[in-house]
Amino acid sequence: MAQNYDGNVCYRVIVSENVTLCNGGEYFVKGMIIDEENKKKEMNEELLFIGDKDKMAERNLLITDGIVKSREGYIWVKIYMLEGGNKSIHTGTTLGYAENFKYMMIKKIEEQLIK
């Protein structure tokens, strides 16, 4: 697996569905995790929609940056595995800006989880 700047394992996610969460261009996503070193080998794990808290708790993933590339209608984003702590899924992408991407999306997702 490739690693990102802080040594965490990087994967790619093929987004199969977008869910509009609120105004301002924020989206939560559903997709398939792809082995970055072997893109033809699909890992048998799908990202889940925000709000499915029981299933979300089974994952431990975090997106670290914005859109990597778009191909054939799919949006690709980088994520990495978090270590330890409370295992939860944080998935999302902004379809307009990437500055402070990770921190904005974590904040948005945490706000939604509190509601």
C-alpha positions as a LaTeX table, in Angstrom:
\begin{tabular}{lrrr}
\hline
Residue & $x$ (\AA) & $y$ (\AA) & $z$ (\AA) \\
\hline
Met1 & 0.00 & 0.00 & 0.00 \\
Ala2 & 1.12 & 3.53 & $-0.66$ \\
Gln3 & 1.54 & 5.82 & 2.31 \\
Asn4 & 0.65 & 9.47 & 2.69 \\
Tyr5 & 2.76 & 12.23 & 4.20 \\
Asp6 & 2.28 & 11.10 & 7.80 \\
Gly7 & 2.84 & 7.42 & 7.14 \\
Asn8 & $-0.76$ & 6.25 & 7.13 \\
Val9 & $-1.84$ & 3.67 & 4.58 \\
Cys10 & $-3.63$ & 5.26 & 1.63 \\
Tyr11 & $-6.54$ & 3.74 & $-0.23$ \\
Arg12 & $-8.74$ & 5.08 & $-2.99$ \\
Val13 & $-12.50$ & 5.16 & $-2.91$ \\
Ile14 & $-14.63$ & 4.92 & $-6.01$ \\
Val15 & $-17.71$ & 6.95 & $-5.21$ \\
Ser16 & $-20.86$ & 5.30 & $-6.47$ \\
Glu17 & $-23.38$ & 7.66 & $-4.91$ \\
Asn18 & $-23.47$ & 11.18 & $-3.53$ \\
Val19 & $-25.81$ & 12.39 & $-0.83$ \\
Thr20 & $-26.36$ & 16.12 & $-0.52$ \\
Leu21 & $-26.14$ & 16.97 & 3.16 \\
Cys22 & $-26.57$ & 20.73 & 3.22 \\
Asn23 & $-26.05$ & 23.91 & 1.21 \\
Gly24 & $-22.51$ & 24.98 & 0.39 \\
Gly25 & $-21.33$ & 22.02 & $-1.66$ \\
Glu26 & $-20.83$ & 19.42 & 1.07 \\
Tyr27 & $-21.52$ & 15.85 & 0.10 \\
Phe28 & $-21.23$ & 12.55 & 1.86 \\
Val29 & $-20.28$ & 9.64 & $-0.32$ \\
Lys30 & $-20.65$ & 5.93 & $-0.81$ \\
Gly31 & $-18.13$ & 3.92 & $-2.76$ \\
Met32 & $-15.74$ & 1.00 & $-2.97$ \\
Ile33 & $-12.26$ & 0.92 & $-1.47$ \\
Ile34 & $-9.59$ & 0.10 & $-4.05$ \\
Asp35 & $-6.08$ & $-1.16$ & $-3.36$ \\
Glu36 & $-3.93$ & 1.74 & $-4.55$ \\
Glu37 & $-1.07$ & $-0.56$ & $-5.58$ \\
Asn38 & $-3.35$ & $-2.92$ & $-7.49$ \\
Lys39 & $-6.36$ & $-0.99$ & $-8.75$ \\
Lys40 & $-7.88$ & $-4.06$ & $-10.41$ \\
Lys41 & $-8.24$ & $-5.84$ & $-7.09$ \\
Glu42 & $-11.34$ & $-4.56$ & $-5.35$ \\
Met43 & $-11.38$ & $-4.96$ & $-1.61$ \\
Asn44 & $-14.67$ & $-6.33$ & $-0.38$ \\
Glu45 & $-15.75$ & $-3.34$ & 1.65 \\
Glu46 & $-18.15$ & $-0.55$ & 0.80 \\
Leu47 & $-18.24$ & 2.82 & 2.43 \\
Leu48 & $-21.53$ & 3.50 & 4.10 \\
Phe49 & $-23.86$ & 6.48 & 4.09 \\
Ile50 & $-23.53$ & 8.85 & 7.01 \\
Gly51 & $-26.32$ & 8.20 & 9.49 \\
Asp52 & $-26.07$ & 4.40 & 9.60 \\
Lys53 & $-24.36$ & 4.58 & 12.96 \\
Asp54 & $-24.40$ & 0.85 & 13.76 \\
Lys55 & $-22.55$ & $-0.04$ & 10.58 \\
Met56 & $-20.42$ & 3.10 & 10.71 \\
Ala57 & $-18.95$ & 1.92 & 13.98 \\
Glu58 & $-17.47$ & $-1.09$ & 12.18 \\
Arg59 & $-15.18$ & 1.13 & 10.11 \\
Asn60 & $-12.19$ & 3.25 & 10.96 \\
Leu61 & $-11.44$ & 5.42 & 7.93 \\
Leu62 & $-10.75$ & 9.08 & 7.33 \\
Ile63 & $-10.41$ & 11.08 & 4.13 \\
Thr64 & $-7.22$ & 13.14 & 4.13 \\
Asp65 & $-7.61$ & 15.29 & 1.05 \\
Gly66 & $-9.99$ & 16.36 & $-1.69$ \\
Ile67 & $-10.74$ & 14.93 & $-5.08$ \\
Val68 & $-7.79$ & 13.08 & $-6.58$ \\
Lys69 & $-9.34$ & 12.56 & $-9.98$ \\
Ser70 & $-12.65$ & 11.93 & $-11.68$ \\
Arg71 & $-12.98$ & 9.13 & $-14.21$ \\
Glu72 & $-16.01$ & 7.71 & $-15.95$ \\
Gly73 & $-18.36$ & 9.46 & $-13.57$ \\
Tyr74 & $-16.61$ & 8.28 & $-10.42$ \\
Ile75 & $-14.97$ & 10.58 & $-7.89$ \\
Trp76 & $-11.75$ & 9.36 & $-6.31$ \\
Val77 & $-10.64$ & 10.53 & $-2.88$ \\
Lys78 & $-7.79$ & 9.48 & $-0.62$ \\
Ile79 & $-8.51$ & 8.13 & 2.84 \\
Tyr80 & $-6.36$ & 6.60 & 5.55 \\
Met81 & $-6.86$ & 4.19 & 8.41 \\
Leu82 & $-6.99$ & 5.72 & 11.87 \\
Glu83 & $-5.27$ & 3.87 & 14.68 \\
Gly84 & $-6.97$ & 3.07 & 17.97 \\
Gly85 & $-9.54$ & 5.24 & 19.63 \\
Asn86 & $-13.23$ & 5.23 & 18.87 \\
Lys87 & $-13.70$ & 3.49 & 15.55 \\
Ser88 & $-16.02$ & 5.47 & 13.31 \\
Ile89 & $-16.27$ & 6.36 & 9.66 \\
His90 & $-15.75$ & 9.88 & 8.37 \\
Thr91 & $-16.40$ & 10.06 & 4.65 \\
Gly92 & $-17.15$ & 13.06 & 2.55 \\
Thr93 & $-15.96$ & 15.37 & $-0.14$ \\
Thr94 & $-16.51$ & 18.96 & $-1.14$ \\
Leu95 & $-17.16$ & 19.41 & $-4.83$ \\
Gly96 & $-15.78$ & 22.93 & $-5.07$ \\
Tyr97 & $-12.91$ & 23.57 & $-2.72$ \\
Ala98 & $-10.20$ & 21.50 & $-1.06$ \\
Glu99 & $-8.50$ & 23.99 & 1.28 \\
Asn100 & $-8.62$ & 22.74 & 4.87 \\
Phe101 & $-10.60$ & 19.85 & 3.46 \\
Lys102 & $-9.96$ & 17.34 & 6.21 \\
Tyr103 & $-10.77$ & 19.67 & 9.07 \\
Met104 & $-13.92$ & 21.12 & 7.51 \\
Met105 & $-15.34$ & 17.71 & 6.70 \\
Ile106 & $-14.55$ & 16.24 & 10.10 \\
Lys107 & $-16.30$ & 19.19 & 11.70 \\
Lys108 & $-19.34$ & 18.85 & 9.42 \\
Ile109 & $-19.59$ & 15.11 & 9.98 \\
Glu110 & $-19.21$ & 15.39 & 13.74 \\
Glu111 & $-21.92$ & 18.05 & 13.80 \\
Gln112 & $-24.25$ & 15.68 & 11.96 \\
Leu113 & $-23.44$ & 12.77 & 14.26 \\
Ile114 & $-24.35$ & 14.87 & 17.31 \\
Lys115 & $-27.81$ & 15.66 & 15.91 \\
\hline
\end{tabular}
